[in-house]
C-alpha positions as a Markdown table, in Angstrom:
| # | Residue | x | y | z |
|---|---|---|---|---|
| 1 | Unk | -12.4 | 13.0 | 18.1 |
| 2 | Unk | -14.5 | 10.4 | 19.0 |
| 3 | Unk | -14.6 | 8.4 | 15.6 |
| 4 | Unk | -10.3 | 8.7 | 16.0 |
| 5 | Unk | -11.0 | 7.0 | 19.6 |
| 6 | Unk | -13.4 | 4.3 | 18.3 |
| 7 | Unk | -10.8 | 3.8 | 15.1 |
| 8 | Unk | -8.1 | 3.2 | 18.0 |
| 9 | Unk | -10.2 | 1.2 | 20.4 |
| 10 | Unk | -10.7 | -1.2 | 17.5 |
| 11 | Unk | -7.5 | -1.8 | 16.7 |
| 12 | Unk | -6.1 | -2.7 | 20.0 |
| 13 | Unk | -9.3 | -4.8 | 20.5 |
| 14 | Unk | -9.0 | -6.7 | 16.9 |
| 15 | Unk | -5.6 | -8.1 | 17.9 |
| 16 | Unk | -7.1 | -10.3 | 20.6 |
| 17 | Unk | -10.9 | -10.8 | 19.3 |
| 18 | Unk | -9.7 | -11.0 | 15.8 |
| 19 | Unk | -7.7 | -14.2 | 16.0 |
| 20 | Unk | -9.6 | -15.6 | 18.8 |
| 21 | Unk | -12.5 | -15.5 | 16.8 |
| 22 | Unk | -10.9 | -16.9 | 13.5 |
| 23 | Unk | -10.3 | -20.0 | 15.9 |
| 24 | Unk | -13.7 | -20.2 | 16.6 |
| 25 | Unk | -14.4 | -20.6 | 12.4 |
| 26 | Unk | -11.4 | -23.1 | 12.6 |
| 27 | Unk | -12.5 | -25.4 | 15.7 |
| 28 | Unk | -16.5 | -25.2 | 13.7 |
| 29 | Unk | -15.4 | -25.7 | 10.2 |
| 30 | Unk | -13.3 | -29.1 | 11.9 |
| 31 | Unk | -16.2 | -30.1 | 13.9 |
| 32 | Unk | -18.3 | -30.0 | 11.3 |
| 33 | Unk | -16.6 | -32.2 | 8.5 |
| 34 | Unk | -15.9 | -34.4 | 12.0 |
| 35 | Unk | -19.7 | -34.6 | 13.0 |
| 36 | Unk | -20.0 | -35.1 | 9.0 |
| 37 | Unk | -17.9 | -37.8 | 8.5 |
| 38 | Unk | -19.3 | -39.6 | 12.0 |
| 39 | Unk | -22.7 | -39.5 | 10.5 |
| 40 | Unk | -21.3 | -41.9 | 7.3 |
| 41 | Unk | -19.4 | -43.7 | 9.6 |
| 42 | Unk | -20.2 | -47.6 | 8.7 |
| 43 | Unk | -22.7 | -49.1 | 11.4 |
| 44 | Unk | -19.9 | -51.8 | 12.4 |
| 45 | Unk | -17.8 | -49.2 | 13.6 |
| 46 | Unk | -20.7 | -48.0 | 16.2 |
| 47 | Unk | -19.2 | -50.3 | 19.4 |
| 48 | Unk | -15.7 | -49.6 | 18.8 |
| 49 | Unk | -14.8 | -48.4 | 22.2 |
| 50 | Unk | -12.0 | -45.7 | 20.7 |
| 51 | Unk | -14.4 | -44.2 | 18.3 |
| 52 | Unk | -17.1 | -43.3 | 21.2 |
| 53 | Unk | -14.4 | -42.2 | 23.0 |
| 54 | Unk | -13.0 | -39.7 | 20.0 |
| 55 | Unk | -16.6 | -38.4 | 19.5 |
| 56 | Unk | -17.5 | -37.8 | 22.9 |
| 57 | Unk | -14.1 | -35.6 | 23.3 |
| 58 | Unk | -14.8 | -33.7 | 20.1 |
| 59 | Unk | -18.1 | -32.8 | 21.9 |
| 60 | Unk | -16.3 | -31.9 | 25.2 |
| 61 | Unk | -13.8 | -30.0 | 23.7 |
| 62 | Unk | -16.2 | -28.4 | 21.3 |
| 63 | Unk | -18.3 | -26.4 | 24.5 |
| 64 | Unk | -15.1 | -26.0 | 26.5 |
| 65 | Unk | -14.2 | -24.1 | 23.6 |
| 66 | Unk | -17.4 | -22.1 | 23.0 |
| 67 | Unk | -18.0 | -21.4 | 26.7 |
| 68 | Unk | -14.1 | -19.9 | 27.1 |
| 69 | Unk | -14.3 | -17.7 | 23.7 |
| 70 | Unk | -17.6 | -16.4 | 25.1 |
| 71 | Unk | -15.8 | -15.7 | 28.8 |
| 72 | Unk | -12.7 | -14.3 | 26.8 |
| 73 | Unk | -14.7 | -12.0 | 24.8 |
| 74 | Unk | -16.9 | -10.9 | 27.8 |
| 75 | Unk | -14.1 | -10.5 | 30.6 |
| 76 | Unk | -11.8 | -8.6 | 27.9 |
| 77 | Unk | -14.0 | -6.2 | 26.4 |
| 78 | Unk | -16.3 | -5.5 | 29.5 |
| 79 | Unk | -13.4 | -5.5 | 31.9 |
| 80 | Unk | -9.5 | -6.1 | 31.2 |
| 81 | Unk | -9.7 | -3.6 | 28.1 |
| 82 | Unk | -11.4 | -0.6 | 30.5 |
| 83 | Unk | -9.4 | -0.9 | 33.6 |
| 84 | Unk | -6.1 | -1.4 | 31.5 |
| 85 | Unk | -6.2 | 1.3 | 29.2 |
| 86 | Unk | -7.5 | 3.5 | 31.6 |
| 87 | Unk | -6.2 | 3.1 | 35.1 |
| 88 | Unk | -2.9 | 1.8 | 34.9 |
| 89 | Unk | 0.9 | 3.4 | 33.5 |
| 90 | Unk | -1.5 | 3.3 | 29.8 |
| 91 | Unk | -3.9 | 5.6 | 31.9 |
| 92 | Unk | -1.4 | 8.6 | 32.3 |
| 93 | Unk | -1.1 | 8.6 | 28.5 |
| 94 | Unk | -4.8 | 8.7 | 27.6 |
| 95 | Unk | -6.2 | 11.1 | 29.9 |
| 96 | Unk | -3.6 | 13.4 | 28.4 |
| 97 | Unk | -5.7 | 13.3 | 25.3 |
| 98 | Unk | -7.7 | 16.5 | 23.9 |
| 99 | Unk | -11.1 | 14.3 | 24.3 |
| 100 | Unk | -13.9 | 14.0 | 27.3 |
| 101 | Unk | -14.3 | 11.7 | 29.4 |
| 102 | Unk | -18.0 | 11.2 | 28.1 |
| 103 | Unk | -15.6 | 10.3 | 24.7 |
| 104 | Unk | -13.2 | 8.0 | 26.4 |
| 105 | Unk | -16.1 | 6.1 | 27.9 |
| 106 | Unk | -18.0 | 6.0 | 24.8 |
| 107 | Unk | -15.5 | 4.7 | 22.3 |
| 108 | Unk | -15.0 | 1.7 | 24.7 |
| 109 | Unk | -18.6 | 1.2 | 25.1 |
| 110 | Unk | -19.1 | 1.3 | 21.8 |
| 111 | Unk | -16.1 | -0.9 | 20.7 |
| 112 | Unk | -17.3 | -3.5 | 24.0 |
| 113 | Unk | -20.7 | -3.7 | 22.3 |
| 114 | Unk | -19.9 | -4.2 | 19.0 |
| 115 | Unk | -17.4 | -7.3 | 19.4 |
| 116 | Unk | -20.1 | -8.9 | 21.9 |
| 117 | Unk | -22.9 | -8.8 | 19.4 |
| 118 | Unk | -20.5 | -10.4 | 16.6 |
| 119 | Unk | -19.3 | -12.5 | 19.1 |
| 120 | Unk | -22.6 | -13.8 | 19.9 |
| 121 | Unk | -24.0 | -14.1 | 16.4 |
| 122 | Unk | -20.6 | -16.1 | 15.6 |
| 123 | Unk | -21.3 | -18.7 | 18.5 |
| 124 | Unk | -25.0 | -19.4 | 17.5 |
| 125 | Unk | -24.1 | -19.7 | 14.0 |
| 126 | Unk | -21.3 | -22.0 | 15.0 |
| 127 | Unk | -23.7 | -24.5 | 17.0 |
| 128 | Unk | -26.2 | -24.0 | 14.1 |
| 129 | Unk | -23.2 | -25.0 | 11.6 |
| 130 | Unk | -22.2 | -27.8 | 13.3 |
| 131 | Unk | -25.5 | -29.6 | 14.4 |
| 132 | Unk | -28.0 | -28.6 | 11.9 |
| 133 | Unk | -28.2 | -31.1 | 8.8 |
| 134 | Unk | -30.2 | -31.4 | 5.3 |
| 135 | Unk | -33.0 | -33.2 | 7.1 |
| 136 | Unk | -33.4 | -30.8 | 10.0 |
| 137 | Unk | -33.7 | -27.8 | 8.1 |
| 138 | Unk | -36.2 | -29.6 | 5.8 |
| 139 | Unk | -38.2 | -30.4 | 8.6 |
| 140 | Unk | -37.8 | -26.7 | 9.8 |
| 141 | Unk | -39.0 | -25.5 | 7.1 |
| 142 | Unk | -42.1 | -27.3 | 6.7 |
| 143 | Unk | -42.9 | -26.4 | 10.2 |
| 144 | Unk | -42.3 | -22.4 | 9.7 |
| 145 | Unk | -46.6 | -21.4 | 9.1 |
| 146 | Unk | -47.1 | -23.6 | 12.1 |
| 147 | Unk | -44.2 | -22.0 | 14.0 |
| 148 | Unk | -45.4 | -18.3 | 13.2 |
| 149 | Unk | -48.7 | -19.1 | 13.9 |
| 150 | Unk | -48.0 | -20.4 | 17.4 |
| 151 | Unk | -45.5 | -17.5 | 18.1 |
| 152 | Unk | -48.3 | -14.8 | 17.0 |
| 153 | Unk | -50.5 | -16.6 | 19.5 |
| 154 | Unk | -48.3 | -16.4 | 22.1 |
| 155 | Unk | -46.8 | -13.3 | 21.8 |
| 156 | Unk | -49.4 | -11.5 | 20.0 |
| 157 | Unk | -46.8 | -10.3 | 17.0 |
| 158 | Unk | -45.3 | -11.7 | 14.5 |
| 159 | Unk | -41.7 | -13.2 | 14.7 |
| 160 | Unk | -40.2 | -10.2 | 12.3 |
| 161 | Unk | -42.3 | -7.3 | 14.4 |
| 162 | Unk | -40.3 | -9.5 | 17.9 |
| 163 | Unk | -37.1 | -9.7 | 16.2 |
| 164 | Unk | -37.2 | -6.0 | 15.3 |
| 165 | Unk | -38.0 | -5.1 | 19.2 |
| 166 | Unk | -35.4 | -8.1 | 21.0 |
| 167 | Unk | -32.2 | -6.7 | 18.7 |
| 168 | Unk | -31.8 | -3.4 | 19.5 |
| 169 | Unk | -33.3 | -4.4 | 23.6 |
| 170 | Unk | -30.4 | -6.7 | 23.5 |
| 171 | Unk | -28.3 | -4.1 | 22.5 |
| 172 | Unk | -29.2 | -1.5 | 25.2 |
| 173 | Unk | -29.4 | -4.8 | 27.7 |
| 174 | Unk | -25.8 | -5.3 | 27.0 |
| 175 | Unk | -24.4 | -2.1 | 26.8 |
| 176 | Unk | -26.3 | -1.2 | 30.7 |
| 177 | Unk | -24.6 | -4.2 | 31.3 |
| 178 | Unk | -20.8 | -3.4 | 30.5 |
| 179 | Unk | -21.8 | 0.1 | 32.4 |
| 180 | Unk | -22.3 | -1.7 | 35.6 |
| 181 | Unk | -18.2 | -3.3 | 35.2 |
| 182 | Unk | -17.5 | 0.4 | 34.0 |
| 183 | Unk | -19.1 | 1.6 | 37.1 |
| 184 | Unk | -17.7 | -0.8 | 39.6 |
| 185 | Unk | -14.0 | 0.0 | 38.0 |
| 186 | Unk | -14.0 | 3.2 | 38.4 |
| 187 | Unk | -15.2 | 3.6 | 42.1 |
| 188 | Unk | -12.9 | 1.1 | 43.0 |
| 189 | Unk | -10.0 | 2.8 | 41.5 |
| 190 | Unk | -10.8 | 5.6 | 43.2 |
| 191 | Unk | -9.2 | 4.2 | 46.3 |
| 192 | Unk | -5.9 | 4.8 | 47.3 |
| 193 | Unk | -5.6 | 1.1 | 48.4 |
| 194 | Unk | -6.5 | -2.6 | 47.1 |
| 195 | Unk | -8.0 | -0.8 | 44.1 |
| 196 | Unk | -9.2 | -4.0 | 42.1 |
| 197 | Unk | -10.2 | -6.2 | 45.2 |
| 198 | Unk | -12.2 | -2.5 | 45.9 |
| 199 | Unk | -13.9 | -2.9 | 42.1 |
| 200 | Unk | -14.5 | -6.2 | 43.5 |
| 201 | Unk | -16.4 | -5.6 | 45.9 |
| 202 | Unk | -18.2 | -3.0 | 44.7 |
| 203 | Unk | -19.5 | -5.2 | 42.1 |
| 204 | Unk | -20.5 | -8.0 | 44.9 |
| 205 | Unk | -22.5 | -4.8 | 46.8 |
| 206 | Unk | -24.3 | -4.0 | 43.5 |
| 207 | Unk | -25.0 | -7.9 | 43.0 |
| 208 | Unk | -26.1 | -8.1 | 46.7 |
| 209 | Unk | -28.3 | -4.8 | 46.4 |
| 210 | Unk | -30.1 | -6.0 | 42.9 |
| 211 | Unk | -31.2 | -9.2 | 44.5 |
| 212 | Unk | -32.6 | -7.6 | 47.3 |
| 213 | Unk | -34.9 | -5.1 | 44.8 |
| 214 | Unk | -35.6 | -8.3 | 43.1 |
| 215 | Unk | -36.5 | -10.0 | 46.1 |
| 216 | Unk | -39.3 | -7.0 | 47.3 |
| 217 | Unk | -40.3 | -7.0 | 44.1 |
| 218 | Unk | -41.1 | -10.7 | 44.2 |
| 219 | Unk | -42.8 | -10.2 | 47.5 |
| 220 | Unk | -45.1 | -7.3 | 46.1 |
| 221 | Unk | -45.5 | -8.5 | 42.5 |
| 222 | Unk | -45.8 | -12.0 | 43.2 |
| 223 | Unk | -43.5 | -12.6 | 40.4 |
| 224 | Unk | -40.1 | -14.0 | 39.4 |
| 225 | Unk | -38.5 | -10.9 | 38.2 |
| 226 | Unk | -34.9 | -10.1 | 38.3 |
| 227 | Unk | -33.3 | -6.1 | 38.8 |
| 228 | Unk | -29.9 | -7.9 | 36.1 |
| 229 | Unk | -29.9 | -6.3 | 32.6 |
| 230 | Unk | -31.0 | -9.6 | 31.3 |
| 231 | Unk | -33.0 | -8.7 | 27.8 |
| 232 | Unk | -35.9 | -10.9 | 29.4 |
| 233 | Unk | -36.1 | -9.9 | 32.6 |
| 234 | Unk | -38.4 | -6.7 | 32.0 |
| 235 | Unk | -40.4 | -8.9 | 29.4 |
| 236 | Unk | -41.0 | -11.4 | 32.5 |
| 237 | Unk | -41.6 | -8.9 | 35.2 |
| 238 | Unk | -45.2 | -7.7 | 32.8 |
| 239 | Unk | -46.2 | -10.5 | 31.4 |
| 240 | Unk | -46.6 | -12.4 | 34.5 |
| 241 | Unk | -48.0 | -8.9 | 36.0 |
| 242 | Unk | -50.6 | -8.5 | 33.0 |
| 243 | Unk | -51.3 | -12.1 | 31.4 |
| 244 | Unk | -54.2 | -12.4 | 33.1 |
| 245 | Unk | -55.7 | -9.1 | 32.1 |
| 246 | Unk | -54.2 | -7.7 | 29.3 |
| 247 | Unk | -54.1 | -9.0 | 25.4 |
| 248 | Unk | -50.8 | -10.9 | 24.5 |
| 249 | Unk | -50.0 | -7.6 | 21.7 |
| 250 | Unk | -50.6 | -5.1 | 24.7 |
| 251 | Unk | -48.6 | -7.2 | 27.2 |
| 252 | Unk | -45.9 | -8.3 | 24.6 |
| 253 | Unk | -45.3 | -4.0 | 23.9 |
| 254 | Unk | -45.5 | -3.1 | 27.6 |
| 255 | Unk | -42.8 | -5.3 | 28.5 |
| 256 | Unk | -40.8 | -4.4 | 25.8 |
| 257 | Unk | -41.1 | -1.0 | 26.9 |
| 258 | Unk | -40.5 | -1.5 | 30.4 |
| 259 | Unk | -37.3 | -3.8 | 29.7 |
| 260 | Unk | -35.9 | -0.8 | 27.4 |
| 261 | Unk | -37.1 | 1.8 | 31.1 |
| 262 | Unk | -35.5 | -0.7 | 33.2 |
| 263 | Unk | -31.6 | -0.5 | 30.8 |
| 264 | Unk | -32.1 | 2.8 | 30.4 |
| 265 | Unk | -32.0 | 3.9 | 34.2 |
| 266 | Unk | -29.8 | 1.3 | 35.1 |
| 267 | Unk | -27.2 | 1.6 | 32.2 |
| 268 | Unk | -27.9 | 5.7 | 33.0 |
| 269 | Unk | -27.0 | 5.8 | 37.0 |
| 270 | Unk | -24.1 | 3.2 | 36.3 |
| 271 | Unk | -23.0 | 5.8 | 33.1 |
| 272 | Unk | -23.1 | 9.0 | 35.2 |
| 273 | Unk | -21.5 | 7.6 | 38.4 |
| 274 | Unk | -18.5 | 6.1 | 36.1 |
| 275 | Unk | -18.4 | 9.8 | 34.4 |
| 276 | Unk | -18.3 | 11.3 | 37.8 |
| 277 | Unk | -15.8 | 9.7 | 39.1 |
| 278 | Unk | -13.3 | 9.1 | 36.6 |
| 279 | Unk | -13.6 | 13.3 | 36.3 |
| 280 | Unk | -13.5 | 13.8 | 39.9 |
| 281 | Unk | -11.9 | 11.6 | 42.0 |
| 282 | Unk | -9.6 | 9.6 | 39.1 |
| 283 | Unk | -6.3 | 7.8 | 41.0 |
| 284 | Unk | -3.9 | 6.4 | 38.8 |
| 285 | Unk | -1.1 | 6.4 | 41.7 |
């Protein structure tokens, strides 16, 4: 049942992410020919007043665009899609389904997680697309032994060996992430009253409580270290905890580890206290 609820989930998602996201193809394949075209621009043309004006706006526009399709995507899939389809008149229809409510939660975690991570390969590629140039990458290229070196120094890995940890640490990073929204929804529409200005603050309290752990932990580690699901914020905590001891390979693992600890018990308590609550105290009214 849960593959049917995923199948569903994407469907109702596409509609919105789908188009949204052929937009963001559109507004890059424009800027593109329009950075291309301003790079053979004569010289002459350089001081015309109109034509510094037009380029500057393309650029303005251009990160207006990429910052809201980024917001859209977040606020939609981690918050808008959950509290809709769940705790309001579409509510009293899907808890009626045969499925759990480990499955409800599930299928939109796993939709939510999904469209995020295309969404955030689609904007890099979309700033790489529109910026890099023939020269650049040939440059890049011929700096790649000296780049790999410099990484293994530094992190004590290669770049492939770091790639293979940071992808799926992003992934569990995000999906503790959308949990703690998932979390703050649910308690809140618990309530009787003032349901979504409840989630609200619930999710100010859990903002308010992480910096204070993050501020003891400052105080006893002597570190900037953060309690957020950030991917780096476990890799932060250890290597400034361990630099000074440990090889750059045993510190680059333990903070690898201890980022994936740090998702998993976070994304955990926020999973089980969402679970709990949507099958115990669940108020649609």
């Amino acid at each position: 049942m849960l593959g049917k609820l995923i199948k569903y989930e994407f469907k109702a998602v596409n509609r919105l992410m789908i188009p949204l996201h052929l937009g963001l193809i559109a507004i890059t394949i424009f800027g593109r020919f329009y950075v291309q075209l301003a790079l053979n621009r004569p010289r002459f043309n350089d001081g015309n007043v109109w034509m510094t004006f037009a380029d500057t706006s393309l650029i303005i526009f251009y990160v207006i665009a990429l910052v809201a399709i980024a917001l859209i995507t977040s606020i939609y899939l981690s918050i808008l899609r959950f509290q809709k389809n769940l705790f309001t008149d579409e509510g009293y229809l899907m808890h009626t389904l045969p499925v759990s409510v480990h499955e409800q939660i599930w299928g939109k975690l796993i939709v939510a997680t999904v469209w995020i991570a295309i969404d955030t390969v689609l904007l890099i590629l979309s700033i790489l697309v529109m910026f890099l140039n023939k020269d650049l990458i040939s440059a890049v290229f011929d700096e790649v032994p000296t780049l790999f070196i410099s990484f293994r120094d530094n992190f004590g890995v290669s770049p492939v060996a770091a790639g293979l940890v940071w992808i799926p640490l992003f992934v569990l990073s995000e999906m503790a992430s959308i949990l703690i929204y998932y979390m703050c929804i649910t308690i809140g529409h618990s309530f009787h009253t003032h349901k979504i200005l409840s989630s609200v603050g619930i999710f100010v309290g859990v903002t308010i409580l992480s910096n204070v752990i993050a501020g003891i932990l400052t105080g006893i580690t002597a570190t900037t270290y953060s309690t957020g699901t950030s991917l780096f914020s476990g890799l932060s905590f250890t290597a400034h905890m361990f630099s000074a001891s440990w090889s750059n390979t045993t510190a680059f693992w333990l903070s690898s580890v201890i980022s994936a600890l740090i998702s998993l018990m976070q994304g955990g308590v926020c999973y089980w206290l969402t679970a709990y609550f949507m099958k115990n105290s669940l108020n649609l009214e």
